[in-house]
Tab-separated table of C-alpha atoms in Angstrom:
chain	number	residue	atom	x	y	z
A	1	UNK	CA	13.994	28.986	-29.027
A	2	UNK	CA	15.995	25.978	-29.237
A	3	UNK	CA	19.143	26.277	-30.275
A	4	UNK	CA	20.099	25.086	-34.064
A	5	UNK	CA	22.710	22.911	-35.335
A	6	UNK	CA	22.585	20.372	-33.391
A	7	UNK	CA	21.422	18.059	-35.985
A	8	UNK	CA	24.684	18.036	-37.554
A	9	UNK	CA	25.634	15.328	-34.866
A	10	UNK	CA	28.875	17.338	-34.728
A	11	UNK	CA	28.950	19.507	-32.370
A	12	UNK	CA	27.500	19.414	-28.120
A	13	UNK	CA	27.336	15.733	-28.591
A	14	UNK	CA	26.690	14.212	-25.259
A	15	UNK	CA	27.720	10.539	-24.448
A	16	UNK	CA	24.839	7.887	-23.791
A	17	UNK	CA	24.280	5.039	-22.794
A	18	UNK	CA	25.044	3.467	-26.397
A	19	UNK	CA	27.427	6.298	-27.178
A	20	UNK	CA	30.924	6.805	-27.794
A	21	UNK	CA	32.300	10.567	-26.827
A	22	UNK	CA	32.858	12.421	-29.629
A	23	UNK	CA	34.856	15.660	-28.868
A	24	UNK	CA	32.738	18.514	-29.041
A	25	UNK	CA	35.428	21.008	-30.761
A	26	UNK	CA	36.966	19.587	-33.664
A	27	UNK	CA	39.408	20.786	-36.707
A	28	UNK	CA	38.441	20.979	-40.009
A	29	UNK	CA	40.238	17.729	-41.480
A	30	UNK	CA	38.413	15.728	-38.173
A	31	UNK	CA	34.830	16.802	-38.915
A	32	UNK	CA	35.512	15.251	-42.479
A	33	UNK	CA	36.105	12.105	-40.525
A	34	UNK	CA	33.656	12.345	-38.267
A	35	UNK	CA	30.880	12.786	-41.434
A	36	UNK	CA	32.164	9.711	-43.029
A	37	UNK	CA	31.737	8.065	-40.191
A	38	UNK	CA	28.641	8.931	-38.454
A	39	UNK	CA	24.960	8.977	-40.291
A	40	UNK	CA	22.014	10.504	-39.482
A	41	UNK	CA	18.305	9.909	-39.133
A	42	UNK	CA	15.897	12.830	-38.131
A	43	UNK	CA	13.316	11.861	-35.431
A	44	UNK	CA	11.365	15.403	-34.972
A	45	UNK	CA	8.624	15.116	-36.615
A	46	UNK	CA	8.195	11.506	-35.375
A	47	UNK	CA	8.944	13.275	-31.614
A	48	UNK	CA	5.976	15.500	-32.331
A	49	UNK	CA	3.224	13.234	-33.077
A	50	UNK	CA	4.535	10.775	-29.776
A	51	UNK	CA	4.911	14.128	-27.154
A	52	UNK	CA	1.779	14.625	-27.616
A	53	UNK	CA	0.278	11.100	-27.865
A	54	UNK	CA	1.709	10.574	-24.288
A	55	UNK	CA	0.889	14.153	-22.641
A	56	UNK	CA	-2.775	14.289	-24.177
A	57	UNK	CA	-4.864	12.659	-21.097
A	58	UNK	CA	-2.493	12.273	-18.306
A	59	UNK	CA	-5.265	12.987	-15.660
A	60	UNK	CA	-5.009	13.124	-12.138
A	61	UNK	CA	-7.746	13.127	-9.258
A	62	UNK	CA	-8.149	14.042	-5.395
A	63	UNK	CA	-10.630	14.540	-2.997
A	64	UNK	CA	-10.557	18.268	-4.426
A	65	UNK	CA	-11.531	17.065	-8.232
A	66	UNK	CA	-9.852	16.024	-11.427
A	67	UNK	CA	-7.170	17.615	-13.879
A	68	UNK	CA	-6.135	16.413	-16.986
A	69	UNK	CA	-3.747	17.844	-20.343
A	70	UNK	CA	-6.708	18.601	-22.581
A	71	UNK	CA	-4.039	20.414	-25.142
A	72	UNK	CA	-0.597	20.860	-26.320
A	73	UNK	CA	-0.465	24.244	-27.463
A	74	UNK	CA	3.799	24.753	-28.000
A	75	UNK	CA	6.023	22.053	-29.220
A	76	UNK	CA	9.515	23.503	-30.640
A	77	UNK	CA	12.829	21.779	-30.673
A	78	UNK	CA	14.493	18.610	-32.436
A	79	UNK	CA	15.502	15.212	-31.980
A	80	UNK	CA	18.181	13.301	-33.801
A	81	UNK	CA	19.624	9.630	-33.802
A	82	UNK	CA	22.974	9.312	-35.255
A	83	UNK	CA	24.729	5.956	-35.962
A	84	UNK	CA	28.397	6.157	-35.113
A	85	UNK	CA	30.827	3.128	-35.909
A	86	UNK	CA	27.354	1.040	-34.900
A	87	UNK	CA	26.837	3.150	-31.669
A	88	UNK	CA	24.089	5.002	-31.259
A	89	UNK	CA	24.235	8.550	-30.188
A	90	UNK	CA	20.736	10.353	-29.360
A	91	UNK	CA	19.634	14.117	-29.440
A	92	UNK	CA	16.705	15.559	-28.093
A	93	UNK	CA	15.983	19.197	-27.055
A	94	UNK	CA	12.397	20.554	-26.499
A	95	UNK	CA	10.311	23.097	-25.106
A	96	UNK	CA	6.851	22.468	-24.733
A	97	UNK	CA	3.274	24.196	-23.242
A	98	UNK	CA	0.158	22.383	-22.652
A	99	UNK	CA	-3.352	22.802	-21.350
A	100	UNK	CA	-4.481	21.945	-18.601
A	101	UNK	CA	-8.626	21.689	-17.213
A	102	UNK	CA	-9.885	20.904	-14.166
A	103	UNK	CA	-13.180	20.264	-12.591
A	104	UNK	CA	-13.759	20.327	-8.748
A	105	UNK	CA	-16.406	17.983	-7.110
A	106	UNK	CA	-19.150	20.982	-7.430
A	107	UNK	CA	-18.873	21.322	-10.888
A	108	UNK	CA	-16.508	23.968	-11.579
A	109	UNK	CA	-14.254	24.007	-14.057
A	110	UNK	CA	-10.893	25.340	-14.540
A	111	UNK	CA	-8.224	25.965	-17.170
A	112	UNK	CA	-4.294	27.019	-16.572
A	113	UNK	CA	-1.170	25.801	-18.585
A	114	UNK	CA	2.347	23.456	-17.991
A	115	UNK	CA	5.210	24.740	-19.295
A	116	UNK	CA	8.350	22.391	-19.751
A	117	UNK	CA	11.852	24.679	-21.724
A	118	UNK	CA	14.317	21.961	-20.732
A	119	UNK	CA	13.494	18.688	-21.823
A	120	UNK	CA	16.737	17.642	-23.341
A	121	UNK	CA	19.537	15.052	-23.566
A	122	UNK	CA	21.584	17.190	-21.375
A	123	UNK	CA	18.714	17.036	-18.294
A	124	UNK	CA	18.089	13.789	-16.078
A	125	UNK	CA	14.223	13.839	-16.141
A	126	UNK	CA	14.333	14.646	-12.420
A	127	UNK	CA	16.021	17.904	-13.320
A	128	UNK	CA	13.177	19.365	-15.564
A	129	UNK	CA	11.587	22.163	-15.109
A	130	UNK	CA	7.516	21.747	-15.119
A	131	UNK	CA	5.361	25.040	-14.377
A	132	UNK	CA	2.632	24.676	-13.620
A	133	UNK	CA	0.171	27.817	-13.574
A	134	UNK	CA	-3.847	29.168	-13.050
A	135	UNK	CA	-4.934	31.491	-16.059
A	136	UNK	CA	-5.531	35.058	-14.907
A	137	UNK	CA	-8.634	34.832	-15.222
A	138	UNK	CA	-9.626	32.390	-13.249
A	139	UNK	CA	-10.414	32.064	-9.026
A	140	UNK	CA	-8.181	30.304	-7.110
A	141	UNK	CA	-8.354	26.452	-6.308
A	142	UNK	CA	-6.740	23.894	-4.800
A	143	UNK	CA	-6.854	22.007	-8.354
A	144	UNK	CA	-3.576	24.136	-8.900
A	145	UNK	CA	-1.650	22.395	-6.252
A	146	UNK	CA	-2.821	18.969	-7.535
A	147	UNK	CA	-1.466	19.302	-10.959
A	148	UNK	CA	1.991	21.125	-9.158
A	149	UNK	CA	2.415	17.548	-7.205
A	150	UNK	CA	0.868	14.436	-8.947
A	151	UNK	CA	-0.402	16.003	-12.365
A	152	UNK	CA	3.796	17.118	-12.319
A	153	UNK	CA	4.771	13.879	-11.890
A	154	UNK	CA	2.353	12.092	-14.358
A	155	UNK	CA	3.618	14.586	-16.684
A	156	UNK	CA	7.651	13.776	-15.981
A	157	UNK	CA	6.963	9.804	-16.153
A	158	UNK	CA	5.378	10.676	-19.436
A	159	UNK	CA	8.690	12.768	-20.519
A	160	UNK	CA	10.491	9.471	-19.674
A	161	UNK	CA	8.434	7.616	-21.208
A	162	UNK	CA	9.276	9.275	-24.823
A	163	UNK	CA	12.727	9.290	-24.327
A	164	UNK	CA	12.382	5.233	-23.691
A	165	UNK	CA	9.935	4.949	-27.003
A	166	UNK	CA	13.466	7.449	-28.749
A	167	UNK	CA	15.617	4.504	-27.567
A	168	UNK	CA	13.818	1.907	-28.938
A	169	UNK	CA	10.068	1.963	-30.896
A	170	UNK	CA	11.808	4.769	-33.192
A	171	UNK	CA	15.264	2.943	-33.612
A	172	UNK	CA	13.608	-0.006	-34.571
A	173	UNK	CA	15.076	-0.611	-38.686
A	174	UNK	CA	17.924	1.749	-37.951
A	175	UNK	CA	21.212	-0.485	-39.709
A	176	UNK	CA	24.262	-0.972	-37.876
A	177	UNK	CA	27.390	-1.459	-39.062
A	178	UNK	CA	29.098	-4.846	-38.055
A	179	UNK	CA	33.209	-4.783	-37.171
A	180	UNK	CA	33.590	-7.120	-40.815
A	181	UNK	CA	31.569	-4.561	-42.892
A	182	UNK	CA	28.057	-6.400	-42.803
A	183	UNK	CA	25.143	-4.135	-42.077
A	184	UNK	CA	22.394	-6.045	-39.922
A	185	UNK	CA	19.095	-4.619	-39.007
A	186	UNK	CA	18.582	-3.260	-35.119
A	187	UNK	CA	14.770	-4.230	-33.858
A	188	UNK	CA	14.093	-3.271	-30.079
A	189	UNK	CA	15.977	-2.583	-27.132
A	190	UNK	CA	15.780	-2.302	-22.891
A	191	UNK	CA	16.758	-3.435	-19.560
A	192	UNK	CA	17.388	-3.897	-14.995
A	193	UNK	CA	18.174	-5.886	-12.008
A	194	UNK	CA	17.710	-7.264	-7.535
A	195	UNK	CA	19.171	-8.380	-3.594
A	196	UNK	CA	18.724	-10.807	-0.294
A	197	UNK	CA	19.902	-14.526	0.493
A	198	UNK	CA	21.201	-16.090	-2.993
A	199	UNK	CA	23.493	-18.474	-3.697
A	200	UNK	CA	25.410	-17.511	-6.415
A	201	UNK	CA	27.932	-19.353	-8.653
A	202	UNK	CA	29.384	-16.958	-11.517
A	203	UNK	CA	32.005	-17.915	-15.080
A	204	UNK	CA	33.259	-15.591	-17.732
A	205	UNK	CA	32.654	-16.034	-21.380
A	206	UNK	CA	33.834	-14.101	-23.989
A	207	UNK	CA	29.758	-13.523	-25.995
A	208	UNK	CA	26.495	-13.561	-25.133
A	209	UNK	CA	25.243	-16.909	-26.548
A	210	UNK	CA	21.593	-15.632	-27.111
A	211	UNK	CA	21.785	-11.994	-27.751
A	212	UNK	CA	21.241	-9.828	-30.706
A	213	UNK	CA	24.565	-9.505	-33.042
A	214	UNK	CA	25.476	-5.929	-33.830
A	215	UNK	CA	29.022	-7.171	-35.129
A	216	UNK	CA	30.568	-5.794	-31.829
A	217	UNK	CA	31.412	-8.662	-29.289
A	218	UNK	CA	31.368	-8.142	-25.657
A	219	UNK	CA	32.915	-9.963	-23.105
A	220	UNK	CA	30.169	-11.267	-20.872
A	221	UNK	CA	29.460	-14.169	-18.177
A	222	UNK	CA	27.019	-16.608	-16.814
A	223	UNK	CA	25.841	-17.170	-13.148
A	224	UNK	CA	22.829	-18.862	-11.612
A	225	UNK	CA	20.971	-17.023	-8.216
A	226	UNK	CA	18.549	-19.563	-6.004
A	227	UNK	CA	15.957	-17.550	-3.798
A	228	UNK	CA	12.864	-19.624	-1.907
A	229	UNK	CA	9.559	-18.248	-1.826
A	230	UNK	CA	6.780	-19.299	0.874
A	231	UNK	CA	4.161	-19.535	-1.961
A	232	UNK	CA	3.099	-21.833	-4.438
A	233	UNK	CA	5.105	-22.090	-8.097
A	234	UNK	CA	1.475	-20.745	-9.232
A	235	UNK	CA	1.139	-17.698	-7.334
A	236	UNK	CA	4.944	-16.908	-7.789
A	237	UNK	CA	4.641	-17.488	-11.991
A	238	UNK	CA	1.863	-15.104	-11.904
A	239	UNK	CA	3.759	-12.548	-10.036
A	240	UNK	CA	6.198	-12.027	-13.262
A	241	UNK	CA	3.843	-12.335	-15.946
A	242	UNK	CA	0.848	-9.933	-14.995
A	243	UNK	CA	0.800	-6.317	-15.025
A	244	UNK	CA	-0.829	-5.168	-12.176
A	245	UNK	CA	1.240	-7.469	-9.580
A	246	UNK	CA	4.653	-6.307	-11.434
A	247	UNK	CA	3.603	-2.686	-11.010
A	248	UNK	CA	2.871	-3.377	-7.413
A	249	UNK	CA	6.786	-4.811	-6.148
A	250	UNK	CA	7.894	-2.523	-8.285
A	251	UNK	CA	5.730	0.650	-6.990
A	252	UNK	CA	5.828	1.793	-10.594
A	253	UNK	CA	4.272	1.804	-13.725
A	254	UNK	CA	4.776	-1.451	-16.097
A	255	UNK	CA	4.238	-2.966	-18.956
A	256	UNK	CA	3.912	-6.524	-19.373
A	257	UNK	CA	2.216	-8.731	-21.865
A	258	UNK	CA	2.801	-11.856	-20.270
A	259	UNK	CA	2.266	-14.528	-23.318
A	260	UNK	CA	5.200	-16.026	-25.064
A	261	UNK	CA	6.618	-12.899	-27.631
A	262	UNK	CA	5.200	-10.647	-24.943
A	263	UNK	CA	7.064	-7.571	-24.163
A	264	UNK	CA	7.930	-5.917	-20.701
A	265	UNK	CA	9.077	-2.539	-19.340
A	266	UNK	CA	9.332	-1.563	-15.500
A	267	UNK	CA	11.049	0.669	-13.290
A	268	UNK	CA	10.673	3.717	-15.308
A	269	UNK	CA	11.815	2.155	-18.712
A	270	UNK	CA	15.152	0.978	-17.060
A	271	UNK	CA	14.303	-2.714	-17.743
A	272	UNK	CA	12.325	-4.000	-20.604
A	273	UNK	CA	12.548	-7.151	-22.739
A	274	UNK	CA	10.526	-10.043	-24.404
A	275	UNK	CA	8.955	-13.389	-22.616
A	276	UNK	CA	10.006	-16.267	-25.299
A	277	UNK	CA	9.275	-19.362	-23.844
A	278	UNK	CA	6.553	-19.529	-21.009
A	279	UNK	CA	5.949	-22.921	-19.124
A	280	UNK	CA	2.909	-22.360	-17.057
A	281	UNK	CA	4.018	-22.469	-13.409
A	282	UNK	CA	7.299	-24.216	-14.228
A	283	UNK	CA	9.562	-21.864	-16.083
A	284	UNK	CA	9.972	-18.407	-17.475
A	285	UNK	CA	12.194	-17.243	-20.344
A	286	UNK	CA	13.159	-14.143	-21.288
A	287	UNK	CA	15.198	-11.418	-23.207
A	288	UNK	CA	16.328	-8.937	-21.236
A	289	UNK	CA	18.294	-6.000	-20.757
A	290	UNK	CA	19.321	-2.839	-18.564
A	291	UNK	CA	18.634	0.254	-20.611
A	292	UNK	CA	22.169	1.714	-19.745
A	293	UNK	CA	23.670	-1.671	-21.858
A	294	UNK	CA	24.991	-1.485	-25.202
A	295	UNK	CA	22.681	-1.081	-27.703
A	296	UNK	CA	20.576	-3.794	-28.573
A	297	UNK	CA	22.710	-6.111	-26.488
A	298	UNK	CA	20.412	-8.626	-23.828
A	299	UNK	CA	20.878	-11.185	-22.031
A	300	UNK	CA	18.656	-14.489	-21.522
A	301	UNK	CA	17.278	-15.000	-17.940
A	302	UNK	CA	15.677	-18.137	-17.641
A	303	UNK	CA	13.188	-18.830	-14.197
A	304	UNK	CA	13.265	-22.096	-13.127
A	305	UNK	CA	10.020	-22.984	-10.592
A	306	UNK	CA	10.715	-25.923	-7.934
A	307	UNK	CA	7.877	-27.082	-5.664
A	308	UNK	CA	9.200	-27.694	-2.714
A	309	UNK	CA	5.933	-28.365	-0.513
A	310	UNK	CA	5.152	-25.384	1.596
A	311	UNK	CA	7.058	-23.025	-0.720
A	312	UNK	CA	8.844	-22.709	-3.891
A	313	UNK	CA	12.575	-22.258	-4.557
A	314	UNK	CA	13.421	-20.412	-7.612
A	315	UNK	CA	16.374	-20.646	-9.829
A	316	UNK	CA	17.493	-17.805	-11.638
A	317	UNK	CA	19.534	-18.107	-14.546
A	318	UNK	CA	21.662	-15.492	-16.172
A	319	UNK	CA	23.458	-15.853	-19.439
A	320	UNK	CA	25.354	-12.941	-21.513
A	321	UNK	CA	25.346	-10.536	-18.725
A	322	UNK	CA	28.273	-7.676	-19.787
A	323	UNK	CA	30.794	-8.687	-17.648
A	324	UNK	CA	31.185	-5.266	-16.231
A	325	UNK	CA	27.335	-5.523	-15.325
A	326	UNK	CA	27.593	-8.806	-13.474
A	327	UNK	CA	27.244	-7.318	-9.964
A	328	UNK	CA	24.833	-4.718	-11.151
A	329	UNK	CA	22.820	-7.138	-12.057
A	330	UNK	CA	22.699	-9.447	-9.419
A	331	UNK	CA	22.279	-6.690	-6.954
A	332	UNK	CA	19.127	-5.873	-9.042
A	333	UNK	CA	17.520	-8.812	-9.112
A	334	UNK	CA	18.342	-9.252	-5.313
A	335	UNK	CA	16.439	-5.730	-4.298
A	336	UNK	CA	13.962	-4.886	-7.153
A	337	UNK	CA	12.549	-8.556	-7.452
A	338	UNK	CA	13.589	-10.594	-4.847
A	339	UNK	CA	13.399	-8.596	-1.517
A	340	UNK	CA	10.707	-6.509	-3.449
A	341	UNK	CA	8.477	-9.467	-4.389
A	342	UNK	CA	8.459	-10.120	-0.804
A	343	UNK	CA	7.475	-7.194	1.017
A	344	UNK	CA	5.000	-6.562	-1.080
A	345	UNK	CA	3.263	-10.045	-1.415
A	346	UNK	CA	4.399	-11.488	1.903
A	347	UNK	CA	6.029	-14.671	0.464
A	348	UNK	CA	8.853	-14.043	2.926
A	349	UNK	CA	7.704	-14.751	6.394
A	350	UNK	CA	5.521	-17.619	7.911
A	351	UNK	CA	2.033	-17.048	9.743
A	352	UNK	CA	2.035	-19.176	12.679
């Protein structure tokens, strides 16, 4: 069983991305503080309903059959959100049992069960423990072996994927406190970054000129990237804005809606944002964010599209980048778009 009081917000708190530490043994006089201080919204029940929204389905196939989560059978545990001093500090703890079924290419069909005790705040997703068994009654097959390697892994991206939707589709509404006393609504939140030959000129401000208040100022800072592309401003604007070709340079799934409001998330939830102005081939604009920044806080990347005959140099600029993020993020951009965009498509090397 999970363990209780943790919805108190009091005591095991462990830091976040968008979280202070709190100290997990306090004195009598300090939890006082600590309740005036820190509110509370219960996400359980809304964690139910989305666990198994995202596990119900996740299929799998090989040259043995198909497999897919036909039930979830267990769900016990909690989630929290707690908003403290305008940081938000999430709890999740859950262990869970599903159904499995599978069908091999002759027909057969059959059943076994995933077990997951350790999905929790505390556990980086690659640390979880998924178990995969047969049923006792049932012959052996090679099925089993499928759901222990990909059906796992469907199964941990859609773990992931929950804690993302925690992070931001739940905390959507949730009021901050601002530093004068002003309570202003949160919406979304998300985030990421690249590498290769880039010229890069960098400044220091002292806030992000386009990025959501939460009445705590950051110190953050502007810089510009250039990168050339041996492909038309066309091909290379249609690389960013549709799904399929992001998932491919980012071997990962995505989600983009690539029309102006459209929202993105790649590499695992780590980057996500909103397209909100879209030039057809020309430029890109967009909202975006590194899910480790703090909350709510993104910057504005703006993708500037130059013919230049046989190939197309691209300007990339960044504005209200944390300043302690700056080469985080240009090393991002650099590996997971640049170099990434051009081993996959080829828009690095000439065909003689």
């Amino acid at each position: 069983m999970v363990a209780a009081g943790r919805a108190s917000g009091i005591k095991n708190l462990v830091p976040n991305q968008c979280a202070e530490h709190v100290p997990q043994r306090l004195r009598r006089d300090e939890l006082e503080t600590v309740d005036v201080l820190m509110t509370e919204r219960d996400a359980t029940n809304w964690s139910s309903d989305k666990l198994k929204s995202l596990l119900l389905g996740v299929s799998v196939e090989s040259e043995e059959g198909t497999c897919e989560v036909t039930e979830v059978s267990k769900l016990e545990g909690e989630a929290s959100i707690n908003n403290r001093k305008g940081k938000l500090i999430f709890f999740y703890e859950w262990n869970l049992k599903a159904t499995w079924t599978g069908k091999s290419k002759s027909g057969i069909q059959y059943k076994g069960s995933i077990e997951v005790p350790n999905l929790s705040d505390e556990n980086d997703m690659e640390d979880l423990d998924i178990c995969v068994m047969l049923n006792k009654d049932e012959p052996e097959t090679p099925l089993v072996n499928l759901m222990k390697t990909k059906g796992a892994d469907k199964i941990r991206e859609a773990l992931g994927s929950y804690v993302g939707f925690l992070k931001t589709e739940f905390t959507q509404g949730m009021i901050l406190p601002t530093a004068n006393g002003v309570a202003k609504l949160q919406t979304t939140s998300q985030s990421t970054a690249t590498k290769d030959k880039t010229q890069i000129s960098s400044s220091s401000t002292t806030a992000a000129p386009n990025s959501i208040n939460t009445g705590v100022k950051i110190p953050t800072c502007k810089f510009s990237m250039r990168e050339t592309f041996l492909t038309s401003p066309a091909d290379l604007y249609r690389v960013f804005l549709n799904q399929e070709m992001v998932q491919a340079f980012t071997h990962a799934p995505a989600t983009v809606d690539g029309q102006r409001g459209g929202k993105f998330r790649l590499l695992g939830g780590n980057v996500f944002g909103e397209f909100t102005e879209l030039v057809p081939d020309e430029k890109i604009v967009m909202r975006w964010r590194y899910n480790n920044w703090p909350c709510e806080h993104y910057a504005t990347i703006t993708l500037t599209l130059l013919d230049r005959s046989s190939e197309t140099e691209l300007k990339v600029e960044c504005r209200g980048v944390p300043d302690s993020e700056e080469e985080q993020t240009k090393e991002g951009w650099k590996r997971y778009y640049f170099e990434a965009i051009r081993q996959t498509f080829g828009y690095g090397a000439r065909l003689f």
